[in-house]
């Protein structure tokens, strides 16, 4: 029998089930939380857990502690974990189906299953929906007409979500493709490999993977590809192309092409479809037809072959168009008029302004995993000049304003210390920031005098996402007016496939931010990518400053910067639009950063 290959979602679901079983059985809440955290962390991995396991890297997943790692190891090695089985024993499988309903927790799910005598997973949701429709649930103690309606609505929504969910997040698609690329590159038949389609255009979500292989030996190269160990099913196979399904269910279309027509091939299968259609219509009027093989004159039937995409575009009288822009959103006109933007790139980035360390700040949100110095060392390796530590604010419950001030003073002190010791050596300056909740009324969740301890403040909405557009706009505008506020983090609040962004009057927010030099964040988390590309484009046109942040909760996350960059580029952003491309001195000046104390004690070498 073929070896079982574990998928991230499958493992995450299992850990979540264990957490639920623990909760139902009344286990210690920290244990329950540990399992949930591990599940979330695995769900958000940008690589495959199977690969991590094979490389002995399971313990490096943030949130996966030694004991969970041990159980996972047993699971992946033998196909089951005795410990998980013991915890799950006695909980009917239907309970875990019911947990898919928003708003139903483990204990409620357990009670529902028992009261309605639903045990098996199959049809569990349908049976609950039927019971709700017949008014059976409102009769159970602890439930009412309102909760019954909510359950019905949530079941209907969860069905919709499932259909939508087939597309992958960019980061996952990216890592999968790298894996396939690596395999292909190992063959001497393969001259070059290139990812195409929506992944090359760096779309936030990707349907299927498209790839091209440059080769002079189609047949052997194609056969070599089909031997890739993760190929599960061959959907179709031609002389120069094939479509397969990988063991994780992802489809890949691969084309094999000779060097002389490589340019038109890349161009054609990068798309987008709209971009291609626009080009094709334009060329037809001039008497040419476009295909993956080249540019053909309709009159003479002569085919112009192009080895590179640049030659292809130039032949049509256009400047080379970066893939991220190929959405038929004005890029073709700009390429004709030589007015394409010079897109921001990785080498332009001088720092990361939104990161969470493990400094014990006593927040009700999550803490980071690594300490200041670990993250600063990583920043140095990335070539950064500065790093902004912005843990979540201390929780309001359980802290007086004086407590909060004391905690932040402590952190200020540590940051100053770090700057005296480590930062000087590594030439990376630590900035003291904080990610502060915007309360529903627009107040900030820390006492105003504590703001003085910060170099700059990041503000964000973390609750009450469903306010009306008008109230949300008033709320955010009020918060933006506090002193020290320089960044509005993940400005729409969207999470891909989990939550739509809230409504606000962007024109008002844009105007305020532009006037006060406050940056809107492009958050690089794969399921956030917020601002989304469309709003980035609007912000760029409105000349609103932007920052690209990783919102890292562990050093590994600091590499996510590239996904934020993708979004910025899809939004036509140039270096001048992105605040964290500024060298430290210019940033300090622009934002009036209050770092006097340190400047005396920590002179930086002059450049
Ligand atoms: P996806 O997979 O849904 O994330 O999006 P794409 O853009 O990767 O689309 P896909 O995989 O269906 O096709 C890959 C590329 O092939 C697409 O970006 C452009 C090209 N293409 C596909 N269908 C057509 C078409 O009907 N006309 C033209 N001109 N090009 C097409
Ligand atoms: Ca595709
Ligand atoms: Ca495709």
Coordinates of C-alpha atoms and ligand atoms in Angstrom, one line a residue:
X1 CA 0.0 0.0 0.0
X2 CA 1.2 3.5 -0.8
X3 CA 2.4 5.5 2.1
X4 CA -0.1 7.8 3.6
X5 CA 0.6 11.5 2.9
X6 CA -0.7 13.8 5.5
X7 CA -2.2 17.1 4.5
X8 CA -2.0 20.2 6.6
X9 CA -5.8 20.6 6.8
X10 CA -6.2 17.0 7.8
X11 CA -3.7 17.2 10.7
X12 CA -5.1 20.6 11.8
X13 CA -8.7 19.1 11.8
X14 CA -7.5 16.2 13.9
X15 CA -5.8 18.4 16.5
X16 CA -8.9 20.6 16.6
X17 CA -10.9 17.5 17.3
X18 CA -8.6 16.5 20.1
X19 CA -8.9 20.0 21.5
X20 CA -12.7 19.7 21.4
X21 CA -12.7 16.3 23.0
X22 CA -10.5 17.6 25.8
X23 CA -12.9 20.5 26.3
X24 CA -15.9 18.2 26.4
X25 CA -14.2 16.1 29.0
X26 CA -13.4 19.1 31.1
X27 CA -9.6 19.2 30.6
X28 CA -7.4 22.0 31.7
X29 CA -8.1 25.0 29.4
X30 CA -4.4 25.6 28.7
X31 CA -4.1 22.1 27.2
X32 CA -7.2 22.8 25.1
X33 CA -5.7 26.1 24.0
X34 CA -2.4 24.4 23.1
X35 CA -4.0 22.0 20.8
X36 CA -6.1 24.7 19.1
X37 CA -3.0 26.9 18.7
X38 CA -1.1 24.0 17.1
X39 CA -4.0 23.4 14.8
X40 CA -4.2 27.0 13.7
X41 CA -0.5 27.1 13.2
X42 CA -0.5 24.0 11.0
X43 CA -3.4 25.3 9.0
X44 CA -1.4 28.5 8.3
X45 CA 1.8 26.7 7.4
X46 CA 3.2 27.8 4.1
X47 CA 4.8 24.4 3.5
X48 CA 3.5 20.9 3.7
X49 CA 3.6 19.3 7.1
X50 CA 4.5 16.0 5.5
X51 CA 7.7 17.6 4.1
X52 CA 8.5 19.2 7.5
X53 CA 8.1 15.8 9.2
X54 CA 10.3 14.1 6.6
X55 CA 13.0 16.7 7.4
X56 CA 12.6 16.4 11.1
X57 CA 11.3 19.9 11.4
X58 CA 8.0 19.4 13.1
X59 CA 9.1 20.9 16.4
X60 CA 10.0 24.1 14.5
X61 CA 6.3 24.8 13.8
X62 CA 5.4 27.7 16.1
X63 CA 2.9 26.5 18.6
X64 CA 3.7 22.9 18.4
X65 CA 5.3 21.9 21.7
X66 CA 7.3 18.8 22.5
X67 CA 4.4 16.7 23.6
X68 CA 2.2 17.4 20.6
X69 CA 5.2 16.9 18.3
X70 CA 5.8 13.5 19.8
X71 CA 2.1 12.5 19.1
X72 CA 2.3 13.9 15.6
X73 CA 5.5 12.0 15.0
X74 CA 3.8 8.7 16.0
X75 CA 0.8 9.6 13.9
X76 CA 2.8 10.3 10.8
X77 CA 5.0 7.3 11.3
X78 CA 2.5 4.7 12.1
X79 CA -0.8 6.2 10.8
X80 CA -2.3 6.7 14.3
X81 CA -1.6 8.2 17.7
X82 CA -2.6 6.2 20.7
X83 CA -2.9 9.3 22.7
X84 CA -5.2 11.0 20.3
X85 CA -7.4 7.9 20.1
X86 CA -7.7 7.8 23.9
X87 CA -8.7 11.4 24.1
X88 CA -11.2 11.0 21.2
X89 CA -12.8 7.9 22.7
X90 CA -16.4 8.2 23.6
X91 CA -17.1 11.3 21.5
X92 CA -19.5 10.6 18.7
X93 CA -18.1 11.6 15.3
X94 CA -21.1 13.7 14.6
X95 CA -19.9 16.2 17.2
X96 CA -17.0 17.2 15.0
X97 CA -19.3 17.8 12.0
X98 CA -21.4 20.0 14.2
X99 CA -18.4 22.0 15.1
X100 CA -18.3 23.3 11.5
X101 CA -21.4 25.4 12.4
X102 CA -20.2 28.9 13.4
X103 CA -21.2 29.7 16.9
X104 CA -21.4 26.1 18.2
X105 CA -18.8 25.1 20.6
X106 CA -17.7 21.5 21.6
X107 CA -19.9 21.3 24.7
X108 CA -23.0 22.5 22.8
X109 CA -22.3 20.2 19.9
X110 CA -22.0 17.3 22.4
X111 CA -25.3 18.2 24.0
X112 CA -27.1 18.5 20.7
X113 CA -25.8 15.1 19.5
X114 CA -27.0 13.5 22.6
X115 CA -30.4 15.2 22.7
X116 CA -31.1 14.5 19.1
X117 CA -29.4 11.1 19.1
X118 CA -27.1 11.9 16.2
X119 CA -24.0 9.8 16.3
X120 CA -22.4 9.4 12.9
X121 CA -20.7 12.0 10.8
X122 CA -22.8 11.2 7.7
X123 CA -25.8 13.5 7.4
X124 CA -25.1 15.0 10.8
X125 CA -25.5 18.5 9.5
X126 CA -28.5 17.6 7.5
X127 CA -30.2 16.0 10.5
X128 CA -29.5 19.0 12.7
X129 CA -30.9 21.3 10.0
X130 CA -34.0 19.1 9.8
X131 CA -34.5 19.2 13.5
X132 CA -34.1 23.0 13.5
X133 CA -36.7 23.3 10.7
X134 CA -39.1 21.3 12.6
X135 CA -38.6 23.5 15.7
X136 CA -37.1 20.6 17.7
X137 CA -34.0 22.5 18.9
X138 CA -35.8 25.4 20.5
X139 CA -37.5 22.8 22.8
X140 CA -34.1 21.7 24.2
X141 CA -33.0 23.3 27.4
X142 CA -30.4 26.0 26.9
X143 CA -31.6 26.7 23.3
X144 CA -34.2 29.1 22.0
X145 CA -35.9 30.2 18.8
X146 CA -33.1 32.6 18.1
X147 CA -30.3 30.1 18.5
X148 CA -32.3 27.6 16.4
X149 CA -32.4 30.2 13.5
X150 CA -28.8 31.0 13.8
X151 CA -27.9 27.3 13.5
X152 CA -30.0 27.0 10.3
X153 CA -28.3 30.0 8.8
X154 CA -24.8 28.8 9.8
X155 CA -25.4 25.4 8.2
X156 CA -26.5 27.1 5.0
X157 CA -23.4 29.3 5.0
X158 CA -21.0 26.5 5.7
X159 CA -22.2 24.8 2.6
X160 CA -21.6 27.9 0.5
X161 CA -18.1 28.2 1.9
X162 CA -17.1 24.7 1.1
X163 CA -17.7 25.3 -2.6
X164 CA -15.7 28.5 -2.6
X165 CA -12.8 27.0 -0.8
X166 CA -11.2 25.1 -3.6
X167 CA -8.7 27.8 -4.4
X168 CA -5.4 27.8 -2.6
X169 CA -3.8 30.7 -0.8
X170 CA -0.9 32.2 -2.7
X171 CA 1.8 31.1 -0.2
X172 CA 0.7 27.4 -0.3
X173 CA 0.6 27.4 -4.1
X174 CA 4.0 29.0 -4.1
X175 CA 5.6 26.4 -2.0
X176 CA 4.0 23.5 -3.8
X177 CA 5.2 24.9 -7.1
X178 CA 8.7 25.3 -5.7
X179 CA 8.6 21.6 -4.8
X180 CA 7.7 20.6 -8.3
X181 CA 10.2 23.0 -9.9
X182 CA 12.9 21.6 -7.8
X183 CA 12.1 18.1 -9.0
X184 CA 12.0 19.2 -12.7
X185 CA 15.3 21.1 -12.4
X186 CA 17.0 17.9 -11.5
X187 CA 16.6 16.5 -14.9
X188 CA 19.2 17.3 -17.6
X189 CA 16.4 17.3 -20.2
X190 CA 15.0 20.4 -18.6
X191 CA 16.5 23.6 -19.7
X192 CA 14.3 25.9 -17.7
X193 CA 11.1 25.8 -15.6
X194 CA 8.7 28.6 -15.1
X195 CA 5.5 28.9 -13.1
X196 CA 2.7 30.5 -15.1
X197 CA -1.0 31.5 -14.6
X198 CA -2.4 33.2 -11.6
X199 CA 0.6 32.1 -9.4
X200 CA 3.0 34.0 -11.6
X201 CA 0.7 37.0 -11.5
X202 CA 0.9 36.6 -7.7
X203 CA -2.9 36.5 -7.2
X204 CA -4.0 36.2 -3.5
X205 CA -5.6 32.9 -4.3
X206 CA -4.7 30.3 -7.0
X207 CA -7.1 27.8 -8.7
X208 CA -4.7 25.4 -10.3
X209 CA -0.9 25.5 -11.0
X210 CA 0.4 26.1 -14.5
X211 CA 3.9 25.4 -15.4
X212 CA 6.1 25.5 -18.5
X213 CA 9.2 23.4 -19.1
X214 CA 11.8 24.4 -21.7
X215 CA 13.2 21.4 -23.4
X216 CA 14.3 19.9 -26.7
X217 CA 13.0 16.5 -25.7
X218 CA 9.3 16.8 -25.0
X219 CA 8.6 13.1 -24.7
X220 CA 11.3 12.2 -22.2
X221 CA 10.8 15.4 -20.2
X222 CA 7.1 14.7 -19.9
X223 CA 7.7 11.1 -18.8
X224 CA 10.2 12.4 -16.3
X225 CA 7.5 14.7 -14.9
X226 CA 5.0 12.0 -14.6
X227 CA 7.4 10.1 -12.4
X228 CA 7.2 12.9 -9.8
X229 CA 6.4 10.9 -6.6
X230 CA 3.5 13.2 -5.7
X231 CA 1.6 12.7 -8.9
X232 CA -1.6 10.8 -8.0
X233 CA -3.6 10.8 -11.2
X234 CA -3.1 11.7 -14.8
X235 CA -6.0 13.7 -16.1
X236 CA -4.7 14.0 -19.7
X237 CA -1.5 13.6 -21.6
X238 CA -0.6 15.0 -25.0
X239 CA 2.6 15.2 -26.9
X240 CA 3.6 18.6 -25.3
X241 CA 1.3 18.9 -22.3
X242 CA -0.2 17.1 -19.5
X243 CA -2.6 17.7 -16.6
X244 CA -2.2 15.8 -13.3
X245 CA -3.6 15.8 -9.8
X246 CA -1.1 15.6 -7.0
X247 CA -1.6 13.6 -3.8
X248 CA -2.9 16.7 -2.0
X249 CA -5.7 17.2 -4.6
X250 CA -4.0 20.1 -6.4
X251 CA -4.2 20.1 -10.2
X252 CA -1.1 21.1 -12.3
X253 CA -1.1 21.8 -16.0
X254 CA 2.4 21.5 -17.5
X255 CA 3.5 22.5 -21.0
X256 CA 6.7 21.5 -22.7
X257 CA 8.1 23.9 -25.2
X258 CA 11.2 24.4 -27.4
X259 CA 13.5 27.4 -26.8
X260 CA 12.6 29.2 -29.9
X261 CA 8.9 29.7 -29.0
X262 CA 9.5 30.0 -25.2
X263 CA 8.5 33.7 -25.0
X264 CA 5.1 33.4 -26.6
X265 CA 4.4 30.3 -24.5
X266 CA 5.1 32.1 -21.2
X267 CA 3.1 35.1 -22.3
X268 CA 0.1 33.1 -23.4
X269 CA -0.2 30.9 -20.3
X270 CA 0.6 33.6 -17.8
X271 CA -2.6 35.4 -18.8
X272 CA -4.7 36.7 -17.5
X273 CA -7.4 35.7 -19.8
X274 CA -8.7 39.3 -20.0
X275 CA -5.2 40.6 -20.7
X276 CA -4.8 38.1 -23.5
X277 CA -8.1 38.8 -25.0
X278 CA -7.4 42.5 -25.1
X279 CA -4.0 41.9 -26.7
X280 CA -5.5 39.6 -29.3
X281 CA -8.3 42.0 -30.3
X282 CA -5.8 44.8 -30.6
X283 CA -3.5 42.7 -32.8
X284 CA -6.3 41.3 -35.0
X285 CA -7.0 44.9 -36.1
X286 CA -3.4 45.2 -37.1
X287 CA -3.5 41.8 -39.0
X288 CA -1.9 39.4 -36.5
X289 CA -3.1 36.5 -34.6
X290 CA -1.5 35.5 -31.2
X291 CA -1.0 32.0 -29.8
X292 CA 1.4 30.1 -27.6
X293 CA 3.5 29.4 -30.7
X294 CA 4.0 33.0 -31.7
X295 CA 2.7 35.9 -33.7
X296 CA 1.2 35.1 -37.1
X297 CA 0.6 37.5 -39.9
X298 CA -3.0 36.9 -41.1
X299 CA -2.0 38.0 -44.6
X300 CA 1.3 36.1 -45.2
X301 CA 0.7 33.3 -42.7
X302 CA 4.3 33.8 -41.6
X303 CA 4.9 33.0 -37.9
X304 CA 7.2 35.2 -35.8
X305 CA 8.7 33.1 -33.0
X306 CA 9.8 34.8 -29.8
X307 CA 12.4 33.4 -27.4
X308 CA 11.6 35.8 -24.6
X309 CA 8.5 37.6 -23.4
X310 CA 10.3 40.9 -23.7
X311 CA 10.8 40.3 -27.4
X312 CA 7.1 39.3 -27.7
X313 CA 5.8 42.5 -26.1
X314 CA 8.3 44.7 -27.9
X315 CA 7.3 43.2 -31.3
X316 CA 3.7 44.3 -30.5
X317 CA 5.0 47.8 -29.8
X318 CA 4.6 47.5 -26.0
X319 CA 7.1 47.8 -23.2
X320 CA 7.6 44.6 -21.2
X321 CA 4.7 44.2 -18.7
X322 CA 5.5 42.6 -15.3
X323 CA 3.2 39.6 -14.8
X324 CA 1.6 41.1 -11.7
X325 CA 0.0 43.9 -13.8
X326 CA -1.4 41.6 -16.5
X327 CA -5.1 42.0 -15.5
X328 CA -6.3 44.3 -18.3
X329 CA -6.5 47.2 -15.8
X330 CA -4.8 49.8 -18.0
X331 CA -1.4 48.1 -18.2
X332 CA -1.6 47.6 -22.0
X333 CA -2.3 51.3 -22.6
X334 CA 0.5 52.2 -20.2
X335 CA 2.9 49.8 -22.0
X336 CA 2.1 51.5 -25.3
X337 CA 2.6 55.0 -23.8
X338 CA 5.8 54.0 -21.9
X339 CA 4.2 54.9 -18.6
X340 CA 4.2 51.6 -16.7
X341 CA 5.1 52.0 -13.1
X342 CA 8.6 51.0 -11.8
X343 CA 7.3 48.5 -9.3
X344 CA 8.7 48.2 -5.8
X345 CA 11.0 45.2 -5.2
X346 CA 12.5 43.2 -2.4
X347 CA 15.8 45.0 -2.5
X348 CA 14.0 48.3 -1.8
X349 CA 12.8 47.2 1.6
X350 CA 14.8 48.6 4.5
X351 CA 12.9 47.3 7.5
X352 CA 9.8 45.7 8.9
X353 CA 7.6 47.8 11.1
X354 CA 5.1 45.3 12.6
X355 CA 6.4 42.3 14.5
X356 CA 5.5 40.5 17.7
X357 CA 8.2 39.4 20.1
X358 CA 7.7 37.2 23.1
X359 CA 8.1 40.1 25.5
X360 CA 5.6 39.3 28.3
X361 CA 3.3 42.2 27.7
X362 CA 0.2 40.5 29.3
X363 CA -2.0 40.9 26.3
X364 CA -5.3 39.2 25.7
X365 CA -4.2 38.5 22.1
X366 CA -1.4 36.3 21.1
X367 CA 2.3 36.8 21.9
X368 CA 5.2 36.2 19.6
X369 CA 7.5 33.2 19.9
X370 CA 10.9 34.7 19.7
X371 CA 12.8 37.4 21.6
X372 CA 14.1 40.7 20.4
X373 CA 17.6 39.6 19.7
X374 CA 16.6 36.6 17.6
X375 CA 14.4 38.8 15.4
X376 CA 17.1 41.5 15.1
X377 CA 19.6 38.9 14.0
X378 CA 17.2 37.7 11.3
X379 CA 16.6 41.3 10.3
X380 CA 20.3 41.8 9.9
X381 CA 20.4 38.7 7.6
X382 CA 17.6 40.2 5.6
X383 CA 19.7 43.4 5.1
X384 CA 17.3 45.6 7.1
X385 CA 18.1 48.8 9.0
X386 CA 15.3 48.8 11.5
X387 CA 12.6 46.6 13.1
X388 CA 9.5 47.8 14.8
X389 CA 8.4 45.7 17.8
X390 CA 4.7 46.0 18.1
X391 CA 3.2 43.4 20.4
X392 CA -0.5 43.7 21.1
X393 CA -1.4 46.1 23.9
X394 CA -1.7 44.8 27.5
X395 CA -5.2 43.6 28.1
X396 CA -7.5 46.2 29.6
X397 CA -9.2 43.7 31.9
X398 CA -7.0 43.0 34.9
X399 CA -4.7 46.1 34.4
X400 CA -5.1 49.6 35.7
X401 CA -3.8 52.4 33.5
X402 CA -0.7 52.5 35.9
X403 CA -0.1 48.8 35.3
X404 CA -0.2 49.3 31.6
X405 CA 2.2 52.2 31.8
X406 CA 4.6 50.2 34.0
X407 CA 4.6 47.3 31.5
X408 CA 5.3 49.5 28.6
X409 CA 8.0 51.3 30.5
X410 CA 9.6 48.0 31.1
X411 CA 9.5 47.2 27.4
X412 CA 10.9 50.6 26.5
X413 CA 13.7 50.0 28.8
X414 CA 14.5 46.6 27.2
X415 CA 14.4 48.0 23.7
X416 CA 16.8 50.8 24.7
X417 CA 19.0 48.2 26.2
X418 CA 19.0 46.1 23.1
X419 CA 19.8 49.1 21.0
X420 CA 22.8 49.8 23.2
X421 CA 24.1 46.2 23.0
X422 CA 23.1 44.3 20.0
X423 CA 21.7 46.7 17.5
X424 CA 24.8 48.7 17.3
X425 CA 26.8 45.6 16.4
X426 CA 24.3 44.5 13.8
X427 CA 23.4 47.9 12.5
X428 CA 19.7 47.2 12.9
X429 CA 17.8 49.6 15.1
X430 CA 14.9 48.4 17.2
X431 CA 11.9 50.7 17.3
X432 CA 9.5 50.6 20.1
X433 CA 5.9 50.2 18.9
X434 CA 2.7 48.6 19.9
X435 CA -0.3 47.2 18.1
X436 CA -3.2 48.9 19.8
X437 CA -6.9 47.9 19.6
X438 CA -9.3 50.4 18.3
X439 CA -12.3 50.2 20.6
X440 CA -15.8 50.3 19.0
X441 CA -16.1 54.0 20.0
X442 CA -12.8 54.8 18.4
X443 CA -10.8 55.2 21.6
X444 CA -7.5 53.4 21.9
X445 CA -7.1 50.6 24.3
X446 CA -4.2 52.1 26.3
X447 CA -4.0 55.2 28.4
X448 CA -3.0 58.2 26.4
X449 CA 0.1 59.0 28.5
X450 CA 1.5 55.6 27.7
X451 CA 1.7 56.6 24.0
X452 CA 4.7 58.8 24.9
X453 CA 6.7 55.7 25.6
X454 CA 6.4 54.6 22.0
X455 CA 8.4 55.6 18.9
X456 CA 5.2 55.1 16.9
X457 CA 1.8 53.4 17.4
X458 CA 0.1 50.9 15.1
X459 CA -3.7 50.8 15.5
X460 CA -6.1 48.1 14.3
X461 CA -9.6 46.9 14.6
X462 CA -9.8 43.5 16.3
X463 CA -13.4 43.4 17.4
X464 CA -16.9 44.5 16.3
X465 CA -16.3 44.0 12.6
X466 CA -19.9 44.5 11.6
X467 CA -20.5 48.2 12.4
X468 CA -22.1 50.2 9.6
X469 CA -19.8 51.9 7.2
X470 CA -20.6 55.2 8.7
X471 CA -19.8 54.1 12.3
X472 CA -16.7 52.2 11.3
X473 CA -15.4 55.3 9.4
X474 CA -16.0 57.5 12.5
X475 CA -14.4 54.9 14.7
X476 CA -11.2 54.6 12.7
X477 CA -10.9 58.4 12.0
X478 CA -11.2 59.0 15.7
X479 CA -8.4 56.5 16.5
X480 CA -6.2 57.9 13.8
X481 CA -6.2 61.3 15.5
X482 CA -4.3 60.1 18.6
X483 CA -0.7 61.3 18.8
X484 CA 2.0 58.8 17.7
X485 CA -0.3 56.9 15.4
X486 CA 1.6 56.1 12.2
X487 CA 0.2 52.9 10.8
X488 CA -3.3 51.5 10.4
X489 CA -2.8 47.7 10.4
X490 CA -4.6 45.3 8.1
X491 CA -7.0 48.1 7.2
X492 CA -10.0 46.1 5.9
X493 CA -9.9 43.3 8.5
X494 CA -10.6 40.7 5.8
X495 CA -9.4 37.1 6.2
X496 CA -9.5 35.2 3.0
X497 CA -12.2 32.5 3.2
X498 CA -12.9 33.4 6.8
X499 CA -14.2 36.9 6.9
X500 CA -15.0 39.7 4.5
X501 CA -13.5 43.1 5.2
X502 CA -15.7 45.7 6.9
X503 CA -17.2 48.6 5.0
X504 CA -15.6 52.0 5.5
X505 CA -15.5 55.3 3.5
X506 CA -12.0 54.8 2.0
X507 CA -11.9 58.3 0.5
X508 CA -12.1 59.8 4.0
X509 CA -9.5 57.5 5.5
X510 CA -7.2 58.1 2.5
X511 CA -7.5 61.8 2.8
X512 CA -6.7 61.8 6.5
X513 CA -3.8 59.4 6.1
X514 CA -2.3 61.4 3.3
X515 CA -2.6 64.7 5.2
X516 CA -0.9 63.3 8.3
X517 CA 1.6 60.9 6.8
X518 CA -0.1 57.9 8.3
X519 CA 0.6 54.7 6.4
X520 CA -2.0 52.1 5.5
X521 CA -0.5 48.6 6.0
X522 CA -0.1 45.9 3.4
X523 CA -0.1 43.0 5.8
X524 CA 1.8 40.0 4.4
X525 CA 0.0 37.2 6.2
X526 CA -1.1 34.8 3.5
X527 CA -4.7 34.8 4.6
X528 CA -4.8 38.5 5.2
X529 CA -3.0 40.2 2.3
X530 CA -4.7 43.4 3.5
X531 CA -4.9 46.0 2.0
X532 CA -6.0 43.9 -0.9
X533 CA -4.4 44.8 -4.3
X534 CA -7.5 46.7 -5.6
X535 CA -7.4 49.1 -2.7
X536 CA -3.6 49.4 -2.9
X537 CA -4.1 50.7 -6.4
X538 CA -6.6 53.2 -5.2
X539 CA -4.3 54.3 -2.4
X540 CA -1.4 54.7 -4.8
X541 CA -3.5 56.8 -7.1
X542 CA -4.6 58.9 -4.1
X543 CA -1.0 59.2 -3.0
X544 CA -1.5 57.7 0.4
X545 CA 1.6 56.3 2.1
X546 CA 1.8 52.5 2.5
X547 CA 3.9 50.1 4.5
X548 CA 4.5 46.5 3.8
X549 CA 4.7 44.6 7.1
X550 CA 5.0 40.9 8.0
X551 CA 3.1 41.0 11.3
X552 CA 5.5 38.2 12.3
X553 CA 4.8 36.2 15.4
X554 CA 8.1 34.2 14.9
X555 CA 11.3 34.7 13.0
X556 CA 10.2 32.4 10.2
X557 CA 7.4 34.7 9.4
X558 CA 9.8 37.5 8.6
X559 CA 10.2 35.8 5.2
X560 CA 6.5 36.5 4.4
X561 CA 7.5 40.0 3.2
X562 CA 7.5 38.7 -0.4
X563 CA 3.7 38.1 -0.3
X564 CA 3.1 41.7 0.9
X565 CA 5.4 42.8 -1.9
X566 CA 3.3 40.8 -4.4
X567 CA 0.2 42.7 -3.3
X568 CA 2.0 46.0 -3.5
X569 CA 3.1 45.3 -7.0
X570 CA -0.3 44.1 -8.1
X571 CA -1.5 47.5 -6.8
X572 CA 1.0 49.3 -9.0
X573 CA 3.1 50.5 -6.0
X574 CA 6.5 52.0 -6.6
X575 CA 9.3 52.4 -4.1
X576 CA 8.2 56.0 -3.4
X577 CA 4.8 54.7 -2.2
X578 CA 6.2 52.4 0.4
X579 CA 7.4 54.0 3.7
X580 CA 9.6 51.1 4.8
X581 CA 11.8 51.6 1.7
X582 CA 13.1 54.8 3.4
X583 CA 16.4 54.7 5.1
X584 CA 16.2 55.1 8.9
X585 CA 17.1 58.7 9.0
X586 CA 14.5 59.7 6.5
X587 CA 11.9 57.6 8.3
X588 CA 12.8 59.3 11.6
X589 CA 12.3 62.7 10.0
X590 CA 9.1 61.9 8.2
X591 CA 7.5 60.4 11.3
X592 CA 9.2 62.5 13.9
X593 CA 10.3 59.4 15.7
X594 CA 11.2 60.2 19.3
X595 CA 14.4 58.3 19.8
X596 CA 16.5 61.1 21.4
X597 CA 17.5 59.0 24.4
X598 CA 19.1 56.4 22.2
X599 CA 20.7 58.7 19.7
X600 CA 23.0 60.0 22.5
X601 CA 24.0 56.6 23.7
X602 CA 24.1 54.8 20.4
X603 CA 25.6 56.8 17.6
X604 CA 25.3 54.9 14.3
X605 CA 28.3 54.7 12.1
X606 CA 27.9 57.3 9.3
X607 CA 27.2 55.8 6.0
Ligands
LIG1 P1 -6.7 30.2 -11.8 O1 -6.0 28.9 -12.2 O2 -8.1 30.1 -11.7 O3 -6.1 30.8 -10.5 O4 -6.3 31.3 -12.9 P2 -5.3 31.3 -14.1 O5 -5.2 32.6 -14.6 O6 -4.1 30.5 -13.8 O7 -6.2 30.5 -15.2 P3 -6.0 29.1 -15.9 O8 -5.2 28.1 -15.1 O9 -7.4 28.7 -16.3 O10 -5.2 29.4 -17.3 C1 -3.9 29.7 -17.3 C2 -3.7 30.8 -18.3 O11 -4.0 30.3 -19.6 C3 -4.5 32.0 -18.1 O12 -4.0 32.9 -17.2 C4 -4.5 32.6 -19.5 C5 -4.5 31.4 -20.4 N1 -5.9 31.1 -20.8 C6 -6.7 30.2 -20.3 N2 -7.9 30.2 -20.9 C7 -7.8 31.1 -21.9 C8 -8.7 31.6 -22.9 O13 -9.8 31.2 -23.0 N3 -8.2 32.6 -23.7 C9 -6.9 33.1 -23.6 N4 -6.5 34.0 -24.5 N5 -6.1 32.6 -22.7 C10 -6.5 31.7 -21.8
LIG2 CA1 -4.0 28.4 -13.0
LIG3 CA1 -4.7 25.8 -15.6

